[in-house]
XYZ file of C-alpha atoms in Angstrom:
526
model
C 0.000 0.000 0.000
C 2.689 2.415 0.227
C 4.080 1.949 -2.696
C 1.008 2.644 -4.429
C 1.029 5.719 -2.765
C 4.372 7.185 -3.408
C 3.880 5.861 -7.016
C 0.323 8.314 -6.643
C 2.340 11.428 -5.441
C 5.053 10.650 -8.177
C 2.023 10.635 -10.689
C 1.066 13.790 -8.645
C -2.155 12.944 -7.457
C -3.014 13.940 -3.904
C -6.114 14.115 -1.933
C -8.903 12.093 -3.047
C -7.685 11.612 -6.387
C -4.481 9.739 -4.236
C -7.069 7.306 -2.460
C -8.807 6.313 -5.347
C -5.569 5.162 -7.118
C -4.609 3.278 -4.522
C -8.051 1.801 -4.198
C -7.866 0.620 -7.698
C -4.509 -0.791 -8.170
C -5.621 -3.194 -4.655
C -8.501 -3.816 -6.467
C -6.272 -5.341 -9.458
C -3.894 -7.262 -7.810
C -6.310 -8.851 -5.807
C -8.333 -9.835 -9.303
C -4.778 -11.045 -10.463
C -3.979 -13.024 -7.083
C -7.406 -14.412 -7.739
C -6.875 -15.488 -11.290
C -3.261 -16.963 -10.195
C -4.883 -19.172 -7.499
C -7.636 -20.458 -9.864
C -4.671 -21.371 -12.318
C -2.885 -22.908 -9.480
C -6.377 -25.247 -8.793
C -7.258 -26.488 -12.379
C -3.265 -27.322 -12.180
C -3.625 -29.535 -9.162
C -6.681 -30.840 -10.695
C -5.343 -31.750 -14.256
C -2.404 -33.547 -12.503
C -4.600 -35.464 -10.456
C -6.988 -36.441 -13.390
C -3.892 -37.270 -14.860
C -2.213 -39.397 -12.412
C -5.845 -41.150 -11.539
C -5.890 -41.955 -15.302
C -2.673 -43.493 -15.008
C -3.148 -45.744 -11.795
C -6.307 -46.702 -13.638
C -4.262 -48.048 -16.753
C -1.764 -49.307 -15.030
C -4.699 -51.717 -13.038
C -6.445 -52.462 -16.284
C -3.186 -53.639 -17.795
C -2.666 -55.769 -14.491
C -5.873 -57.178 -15.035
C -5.444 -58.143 -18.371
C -1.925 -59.640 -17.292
C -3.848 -61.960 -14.878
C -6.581 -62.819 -17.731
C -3.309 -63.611 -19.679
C -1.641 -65.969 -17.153
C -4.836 -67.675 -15.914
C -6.137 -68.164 -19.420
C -2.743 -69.844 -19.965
C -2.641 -71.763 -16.719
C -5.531 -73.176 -17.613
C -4.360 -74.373 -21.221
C -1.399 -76.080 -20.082
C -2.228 -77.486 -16.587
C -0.530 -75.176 -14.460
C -0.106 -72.891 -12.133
C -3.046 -72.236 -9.649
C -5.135 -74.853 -11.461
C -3.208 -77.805 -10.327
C -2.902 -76.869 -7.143
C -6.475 -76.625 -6.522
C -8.002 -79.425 -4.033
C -10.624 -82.038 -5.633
C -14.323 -80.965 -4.568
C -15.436 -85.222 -4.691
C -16.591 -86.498 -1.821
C -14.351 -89.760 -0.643
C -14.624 -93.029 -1.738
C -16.331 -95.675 1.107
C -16.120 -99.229 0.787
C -19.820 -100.780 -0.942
C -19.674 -98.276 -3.721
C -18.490 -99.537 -7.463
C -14.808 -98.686 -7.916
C -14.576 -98.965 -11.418
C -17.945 -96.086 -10.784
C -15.943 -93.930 -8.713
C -12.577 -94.027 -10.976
C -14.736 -92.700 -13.783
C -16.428 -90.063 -12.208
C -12.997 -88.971 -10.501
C -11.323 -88.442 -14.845
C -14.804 -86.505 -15.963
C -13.885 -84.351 -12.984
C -10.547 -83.912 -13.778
C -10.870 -83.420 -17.582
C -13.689 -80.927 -16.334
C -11.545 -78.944 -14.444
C -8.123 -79.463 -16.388
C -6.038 -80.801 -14.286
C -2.019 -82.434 -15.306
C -2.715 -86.093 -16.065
C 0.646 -86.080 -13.714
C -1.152 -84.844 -10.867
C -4.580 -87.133 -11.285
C -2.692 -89.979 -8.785
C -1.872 -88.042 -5.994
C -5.012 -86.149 -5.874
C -7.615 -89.477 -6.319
C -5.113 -90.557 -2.988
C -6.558 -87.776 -0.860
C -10.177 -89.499 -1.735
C -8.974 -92.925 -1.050
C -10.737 -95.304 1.737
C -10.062 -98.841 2.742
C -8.473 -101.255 0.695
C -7.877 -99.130 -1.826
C -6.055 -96.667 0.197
C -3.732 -100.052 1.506
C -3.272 -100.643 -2.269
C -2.038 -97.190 -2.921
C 0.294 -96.863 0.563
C 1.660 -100.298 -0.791
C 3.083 -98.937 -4.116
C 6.591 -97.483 -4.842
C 6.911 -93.761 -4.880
C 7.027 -93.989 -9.025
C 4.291 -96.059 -9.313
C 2.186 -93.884 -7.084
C 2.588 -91.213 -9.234
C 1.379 -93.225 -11.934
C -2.224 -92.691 -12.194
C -2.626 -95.937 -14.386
C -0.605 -98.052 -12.216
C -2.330 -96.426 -9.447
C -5.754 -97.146 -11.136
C -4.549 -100.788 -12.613
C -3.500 -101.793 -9.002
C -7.174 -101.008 -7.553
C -9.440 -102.773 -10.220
C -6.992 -105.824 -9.635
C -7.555 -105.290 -5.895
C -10.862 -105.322 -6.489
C -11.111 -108.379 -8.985
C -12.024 -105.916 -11.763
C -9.681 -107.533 -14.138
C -9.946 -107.843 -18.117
C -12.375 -111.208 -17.871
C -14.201 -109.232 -15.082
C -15.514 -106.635 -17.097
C -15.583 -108.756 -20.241
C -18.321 -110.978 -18.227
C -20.077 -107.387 -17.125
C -20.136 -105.896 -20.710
C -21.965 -109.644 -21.709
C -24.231 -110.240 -18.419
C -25.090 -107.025 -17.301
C -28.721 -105.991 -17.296
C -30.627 -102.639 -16.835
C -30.893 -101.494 -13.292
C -34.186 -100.050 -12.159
C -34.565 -96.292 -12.770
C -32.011 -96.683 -15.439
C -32.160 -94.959 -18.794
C -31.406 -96.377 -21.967
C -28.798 -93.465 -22.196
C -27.531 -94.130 -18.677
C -27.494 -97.956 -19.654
C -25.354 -97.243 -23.152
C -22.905 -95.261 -20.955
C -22.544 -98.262 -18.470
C -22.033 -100.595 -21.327
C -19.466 -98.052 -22.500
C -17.575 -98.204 -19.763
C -16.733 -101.707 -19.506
C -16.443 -102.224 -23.513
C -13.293 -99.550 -22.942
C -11.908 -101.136 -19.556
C -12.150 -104.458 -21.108
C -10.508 -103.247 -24.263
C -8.016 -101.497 -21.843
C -7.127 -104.006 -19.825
C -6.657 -106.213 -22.914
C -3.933 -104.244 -24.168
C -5.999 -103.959 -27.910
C -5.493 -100.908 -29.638
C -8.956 -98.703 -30.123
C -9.297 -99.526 -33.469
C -11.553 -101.507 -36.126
C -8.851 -103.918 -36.162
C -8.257 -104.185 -32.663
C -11.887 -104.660 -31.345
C -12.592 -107.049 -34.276
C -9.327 -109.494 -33.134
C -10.339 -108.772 -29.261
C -14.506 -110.103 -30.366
C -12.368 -113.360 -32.597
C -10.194 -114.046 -29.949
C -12.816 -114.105 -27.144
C -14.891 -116.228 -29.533
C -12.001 -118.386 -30.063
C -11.230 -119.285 -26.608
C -15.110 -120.017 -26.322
C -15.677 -122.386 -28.489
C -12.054 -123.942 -28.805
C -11.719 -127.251 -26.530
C -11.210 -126.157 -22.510
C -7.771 -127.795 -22.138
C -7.129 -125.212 -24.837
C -8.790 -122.657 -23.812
C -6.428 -122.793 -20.485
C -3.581 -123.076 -22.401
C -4.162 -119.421 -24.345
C -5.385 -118.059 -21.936
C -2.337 -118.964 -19.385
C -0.175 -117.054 -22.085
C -2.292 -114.245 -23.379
C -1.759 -114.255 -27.083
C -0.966 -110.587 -28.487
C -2.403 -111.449 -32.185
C -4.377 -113.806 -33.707
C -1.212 -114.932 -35.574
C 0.361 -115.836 -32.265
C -2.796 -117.408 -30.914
C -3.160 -119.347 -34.095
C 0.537 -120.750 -33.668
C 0.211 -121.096 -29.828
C -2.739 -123.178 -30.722
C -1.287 -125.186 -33.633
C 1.618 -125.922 -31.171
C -0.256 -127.567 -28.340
C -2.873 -129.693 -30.823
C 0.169 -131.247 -32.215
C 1.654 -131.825 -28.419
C -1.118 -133.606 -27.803
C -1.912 -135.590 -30.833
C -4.671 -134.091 -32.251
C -7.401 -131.839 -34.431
C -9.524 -128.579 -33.163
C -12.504 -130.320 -33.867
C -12.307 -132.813 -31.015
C -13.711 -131.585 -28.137
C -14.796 -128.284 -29.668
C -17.877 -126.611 -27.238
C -21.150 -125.478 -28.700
C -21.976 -122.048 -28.757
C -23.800 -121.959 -24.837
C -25.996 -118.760 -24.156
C -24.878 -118.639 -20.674
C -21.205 -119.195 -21.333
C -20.597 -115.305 -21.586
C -21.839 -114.636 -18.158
C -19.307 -117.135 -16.128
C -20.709 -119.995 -13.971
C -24.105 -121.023 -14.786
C -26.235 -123.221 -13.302
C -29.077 -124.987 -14.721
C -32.707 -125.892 -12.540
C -34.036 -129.169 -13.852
C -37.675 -129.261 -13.307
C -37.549 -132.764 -11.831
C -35.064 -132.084 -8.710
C -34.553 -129.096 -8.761
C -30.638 -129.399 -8.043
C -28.191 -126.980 -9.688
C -25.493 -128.907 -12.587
C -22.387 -126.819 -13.224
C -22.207 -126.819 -17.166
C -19.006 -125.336 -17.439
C -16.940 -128.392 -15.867
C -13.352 -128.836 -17.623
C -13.074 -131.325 -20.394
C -10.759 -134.130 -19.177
C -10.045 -136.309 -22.735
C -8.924 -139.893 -21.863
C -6.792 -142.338 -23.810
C -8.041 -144.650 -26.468
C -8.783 -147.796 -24.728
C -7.607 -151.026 -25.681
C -10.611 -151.818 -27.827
C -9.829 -148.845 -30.539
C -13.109 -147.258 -29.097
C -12.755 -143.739 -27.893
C -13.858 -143.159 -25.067
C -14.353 -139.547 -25.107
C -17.071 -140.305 -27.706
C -20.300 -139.165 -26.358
C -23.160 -142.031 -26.434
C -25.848 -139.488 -27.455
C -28.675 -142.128 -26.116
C -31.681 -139.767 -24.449
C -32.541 -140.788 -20.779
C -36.313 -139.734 -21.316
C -37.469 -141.293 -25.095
C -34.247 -143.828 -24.648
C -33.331 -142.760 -28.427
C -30.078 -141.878 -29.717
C -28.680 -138.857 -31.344
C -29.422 -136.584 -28.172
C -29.498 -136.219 -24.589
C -32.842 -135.615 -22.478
C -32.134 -132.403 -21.953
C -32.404 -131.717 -25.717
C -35.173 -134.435 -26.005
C -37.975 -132.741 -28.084
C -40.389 -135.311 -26.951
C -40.538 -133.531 -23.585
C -42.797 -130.919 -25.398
C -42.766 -127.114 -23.621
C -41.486 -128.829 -20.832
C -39.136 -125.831 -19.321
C -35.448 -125.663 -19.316
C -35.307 -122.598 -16.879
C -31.827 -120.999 -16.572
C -30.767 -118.037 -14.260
C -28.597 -116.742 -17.019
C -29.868 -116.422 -20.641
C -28.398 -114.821 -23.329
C -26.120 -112.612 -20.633
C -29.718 -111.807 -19.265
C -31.082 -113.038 -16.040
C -34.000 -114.586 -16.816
C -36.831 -116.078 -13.636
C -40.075 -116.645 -14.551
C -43.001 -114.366 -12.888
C -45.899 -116.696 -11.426
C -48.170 -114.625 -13.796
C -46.390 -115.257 -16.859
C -46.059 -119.040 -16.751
C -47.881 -121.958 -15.331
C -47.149 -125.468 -13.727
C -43.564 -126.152 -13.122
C -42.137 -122.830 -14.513
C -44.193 -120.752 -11.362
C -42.153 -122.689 -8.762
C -38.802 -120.410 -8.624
C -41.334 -117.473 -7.462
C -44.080 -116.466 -5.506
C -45.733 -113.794 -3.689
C -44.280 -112.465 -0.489
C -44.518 -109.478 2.645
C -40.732 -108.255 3.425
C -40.989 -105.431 6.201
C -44.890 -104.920 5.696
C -44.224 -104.346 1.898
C -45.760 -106.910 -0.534
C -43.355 -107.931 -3.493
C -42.475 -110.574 -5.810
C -39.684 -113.185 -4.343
C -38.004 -115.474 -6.639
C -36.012 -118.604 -5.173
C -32.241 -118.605 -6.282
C -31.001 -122.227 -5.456
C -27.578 -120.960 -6.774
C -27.148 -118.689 -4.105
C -25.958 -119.189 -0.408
C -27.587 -116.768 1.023
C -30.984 -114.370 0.802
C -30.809 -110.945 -0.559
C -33.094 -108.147 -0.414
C -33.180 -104.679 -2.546
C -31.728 -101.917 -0.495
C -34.991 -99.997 -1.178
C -37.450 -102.536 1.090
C -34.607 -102.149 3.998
C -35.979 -99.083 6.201
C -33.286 -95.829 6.717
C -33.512 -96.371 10.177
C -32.274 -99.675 9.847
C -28.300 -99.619 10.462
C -26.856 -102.544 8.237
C -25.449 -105.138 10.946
C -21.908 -106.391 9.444
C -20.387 -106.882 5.716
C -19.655 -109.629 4.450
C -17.886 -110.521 0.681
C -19.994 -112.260 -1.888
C -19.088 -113.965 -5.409
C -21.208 -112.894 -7.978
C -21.949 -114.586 -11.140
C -19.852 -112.718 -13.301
C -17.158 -113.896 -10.915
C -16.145 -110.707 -9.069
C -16.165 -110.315 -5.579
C -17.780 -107.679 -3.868
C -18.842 -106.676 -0.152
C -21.875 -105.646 0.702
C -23.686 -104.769 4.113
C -26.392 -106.930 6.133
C -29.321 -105.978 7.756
C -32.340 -108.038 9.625
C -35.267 -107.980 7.560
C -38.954 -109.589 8.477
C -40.016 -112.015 5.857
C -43.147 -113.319 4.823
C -43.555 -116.035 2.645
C -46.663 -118.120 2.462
C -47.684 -118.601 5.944
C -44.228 -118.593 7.310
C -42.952 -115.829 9.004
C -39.514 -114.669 9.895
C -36.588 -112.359 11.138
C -33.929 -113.369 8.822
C -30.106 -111.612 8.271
C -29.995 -111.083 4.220
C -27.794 -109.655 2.279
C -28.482 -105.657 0.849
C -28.127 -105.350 -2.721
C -28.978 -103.043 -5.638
C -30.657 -106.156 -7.090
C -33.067 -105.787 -10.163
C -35.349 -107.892 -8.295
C -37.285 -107.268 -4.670
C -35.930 -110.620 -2.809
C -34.039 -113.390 -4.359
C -34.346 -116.180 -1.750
C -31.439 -118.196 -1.277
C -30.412 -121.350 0.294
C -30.179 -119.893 3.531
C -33.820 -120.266 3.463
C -33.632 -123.458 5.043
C -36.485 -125.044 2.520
C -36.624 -124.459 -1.193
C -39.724 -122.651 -1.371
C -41.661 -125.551 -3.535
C -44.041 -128.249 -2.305
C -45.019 -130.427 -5.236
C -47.252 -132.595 -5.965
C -45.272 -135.980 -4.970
C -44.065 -134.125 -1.774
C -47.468 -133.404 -0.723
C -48.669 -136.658 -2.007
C -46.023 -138.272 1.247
C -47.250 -135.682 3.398
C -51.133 -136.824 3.244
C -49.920 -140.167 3.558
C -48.244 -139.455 6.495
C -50.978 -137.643 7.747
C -53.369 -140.623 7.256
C -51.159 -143.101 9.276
C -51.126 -140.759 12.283
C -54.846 -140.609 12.252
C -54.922 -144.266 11.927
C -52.262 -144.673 14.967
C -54.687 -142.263 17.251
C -57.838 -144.639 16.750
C -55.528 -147.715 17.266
C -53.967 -146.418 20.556
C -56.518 -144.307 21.631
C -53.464 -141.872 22.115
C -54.454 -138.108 20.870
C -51.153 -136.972 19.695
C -50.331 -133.319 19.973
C -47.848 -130.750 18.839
C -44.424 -129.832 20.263
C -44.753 -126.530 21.591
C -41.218 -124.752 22.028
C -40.730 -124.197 25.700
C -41.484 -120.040 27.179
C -44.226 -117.717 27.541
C -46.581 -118.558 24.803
C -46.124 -115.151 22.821
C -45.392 -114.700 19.397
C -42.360 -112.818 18.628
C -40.775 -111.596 15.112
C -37.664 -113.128 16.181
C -38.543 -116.751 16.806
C -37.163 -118.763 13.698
C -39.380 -121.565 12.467
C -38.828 -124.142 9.770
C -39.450 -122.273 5.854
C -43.547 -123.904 5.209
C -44.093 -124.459 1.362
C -44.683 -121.061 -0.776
C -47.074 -123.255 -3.295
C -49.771 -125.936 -1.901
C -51.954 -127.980 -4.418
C -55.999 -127.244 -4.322
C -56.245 -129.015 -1.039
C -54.163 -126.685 0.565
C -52.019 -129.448 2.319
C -49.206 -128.621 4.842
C -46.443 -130.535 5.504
C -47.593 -132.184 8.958
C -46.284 -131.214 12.275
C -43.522 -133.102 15.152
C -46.412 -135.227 17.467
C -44.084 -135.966 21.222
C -45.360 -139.147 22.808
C -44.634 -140.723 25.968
C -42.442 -143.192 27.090
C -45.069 -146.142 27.683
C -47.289 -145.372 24.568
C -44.706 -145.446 22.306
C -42.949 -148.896 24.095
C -47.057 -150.180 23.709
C -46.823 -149.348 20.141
C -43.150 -151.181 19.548
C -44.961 -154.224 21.266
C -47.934 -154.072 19.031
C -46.115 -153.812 15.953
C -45.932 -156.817 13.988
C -43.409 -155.786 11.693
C -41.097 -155.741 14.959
C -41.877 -159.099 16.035
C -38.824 -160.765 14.846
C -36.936 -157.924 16.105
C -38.029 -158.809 19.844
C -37.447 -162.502 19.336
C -34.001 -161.868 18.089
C -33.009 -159.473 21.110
C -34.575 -162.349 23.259
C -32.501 -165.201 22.286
């Protein structure tokens, strides 16, 4: 300010003219202060636009970086993408391996993991035996995920006959799609083609389906033989063969098998409607030595036990008319008759039955040791007891849980320990059962004659014979066990007839009276 006013009196102004000069040049600096100070702002603020800009880039470009890398990560099977943990629950004994194995590769193809890292991953999920298969490898092979994998199905009996026998015996399950089916079948068509060591080609699968039809239909000593050295070609099975049929002294016509339905599916046994008793058809050819005579031996009589003809064998016999030849295994189908569909003898492997208050169809297995039930009929609430390992046809061994189930067949009732299975049928009842579940006609023909010679006893003696009753308080529990009663009576409804007890002195009286004894008592006299 005093500047401005000596520059006024230079200017010679004075007075009022003075203060007005003054007053003015404040009034433009401060407009110019003002200005400056504005300039000074939209500085600060350009440089910060400008340096917000630039941390923005510079995070966009990150970004895209990270886009880069995962993208690429994800390509090749590294990085954060193998080290991520498996999202499957674990495997527990009683499920399907072969099920599980599968299921564990879509998720790993899903999520692209390194093939190199599949083995020690599926060992976090590991359970049981299969987790003492994988602690028993070498640190190599346990980074092998198809040793790994080969190790388990061999554990497990899943081998390359295994699923062969599956891919030819297996049936649809119930709630199973005929999608859901063709992928099952899938499955073991590759394992068994895996396992085999055949390339996935026409060729390959065409020499697999020869070979397999081959060793089939070749003679069994044969059979063995190939199959003991596992042929890599036809050409080598062809020269393996031609080697051991001139070892032996002879052609590959002599005891060649027929084509059997049920050969595909393993052991089969066949019910004879006369007595019921399984016959193993797949027993081993054992050729004997010419005898002395010149006549072979090991030529088959072909004389018919039923018509007494020759040229066939009874069971071929066409004079037995639509008499049945029932099989459990068909075609590579399990086939039992439903009491609905046939009539007469064929209605005698099933029947009508109650199993926990539920009323089903049973069918009597008189191949099997023990009973088995569908895990549906077995309540939640019911805790299986134990496990126990089972053969199954197809020759695999698996284990399964047990549980005590109330049957109901005819008028027989029961608390029975059966065996829980994912079983295309309700209750297959096995020998475990006590009784075959069958009362025919000759059986109940004896138990009416039985019946009539106690009734004649009781007016001879005068004696009125009466049941056993098992000793306690008279109630009726769902435990007791009682002997299996007949599913299927005749018209008459006829029961097989009880246990009478009789005393001491009536049954001495009745020895006495006997005259069928009477030499008996003579001879213990003398």
């Amino acid at each position: 300010m005093d500047k401005l006013i000596e520059q006024g009196k230079e200017m010679g102004l004075e007075g009022e003219n003075l203060l007005k000069f003054v007053m003015a040049q404040q009034a433009i600096e401060r407009d110019e202060r003002a200005k400056e100070r504005e300039a000074q702002r939209e500085n600060e603020a350009k440089e910060k636009e400008a340096q917000r800009r630039h941390e923005l880039e510079m995070e966009e470009l990150k970004v895209r970086q990270a886009e880069i890398e995962y993208h690429k990560a994800k390509k090749e099977g590294t990085g954060d993408v193998k080290a991520k943990t498996p999202r499957l629950p674990s495997f527990m004994e009683g499920e399907e391996i072969d099920g599980y194995l599968l299921r564990f590769e879509r998720f790993a193809r899903a999520n692209h993991w390194a093939e190199d890292t599949w083995a020690s991953l599926l060992s976090a999920l590991l359970t049981g035996k299969a987790l003492d298969v994988y602690s028993r490898l070498s640190d190599a092979e346990a980074q092998d995920y198809d040793k790994v994998k080969e190790a388990i199905l061999k554990r497990y009996e899943l081998t390359e006959d295994g699923f062969r026998k599956k891919f030819r015996s297996e049936i649809p399950q119930e709630g199973e799609g005929p999608d859901q089916y063709i992928v099952r079948l899938s499955s073991y068509l590759n394992r068994w083609i895996e396992l085999s060591g055949t390339s996935k080609t026409f060729e390959g699968v065409c020499d697999l389906i020869i070979q397999e039809q081959f060793l089939d239909l070749c003679p069994t000593d044969l059979a063995i033989h190939l199959r003991e050295r596992k042929p890599k070609s036809l050409e080598e099975l062809g020269k393996m063969s031609e080697q051991y049929l001139i070892a032996h002294g002879r052609g590959l016509f002599e005891g060649a098998r027929p084509r059997n339905p049920s050969r595909t599916t393993g052991k089969s046994f066949n019910f004879q409607s006369n007595n019921n008793k399984p016959t193993n058809n797949n027993k081993p050819m054992v050729r004997q030595p010419p005898s002395a005579s010149g006549k072979d031996p090991n030529a088959f009589p072909g004389k018919c036990f039923h018509c007494k003809e020759i040229g066939h064998v009874k069971a071929d016999c066409p004079k037995l008319g639509t008499s049945p030849k029932t099989s459990m295994f068909a075609q590579g189908r399990y086939k039992f008759w439903d009491v609905d569909e046939r009539s007469g003898e064929e209605s005698k492997y099933s029947s009508r039955g109650v199993v926990n208050g539920r009323r089903v169809q049973m069918y009597r297995d008189t191949g099997s040791s023990m009973t088995y039930v569908n895990q549906k009929f077995v309540p939640q609430g019911c805790v299986p007891r134990d496990t126990v390992k089972v053969r199954l046809a197809n020759g695999t061994v698996d284990t399964i849980p047990t549980a005590r189930v109330k049957l109901e067949v005819g008028e027989d009732t029961r608390m029975m320990e059966v065996g829980v299975m994912n079983t295309p049928y309700p209750v297959l009842l096995g020998n475990d059962y006590e009784m075959a579940c069958v009362a025919t006609r000759a059986q109940t023909k004896k138990q009416e004659e039985a019946a009539r010679r106690v009734a004649e006893d009781e007016k001879k003696t005068g004696v009125k014979a009466s049941p056993i009753v098992p000793v306690g308080d008279g109630k009726e529990t769902e435990s007791k066990e009682e002997d299996c009663r007949s599913v299927n009576t005749d018209e008459k409804g006829a029961q097989p007839p009880r246990v009478f007890e009789v005393s001491p002195d009536v049954l001495r009286k009745q020895q006495r009276d006997d005259v069928s004894l009477q030499s008996a008592w003579k001879g213990c006299c003398e």
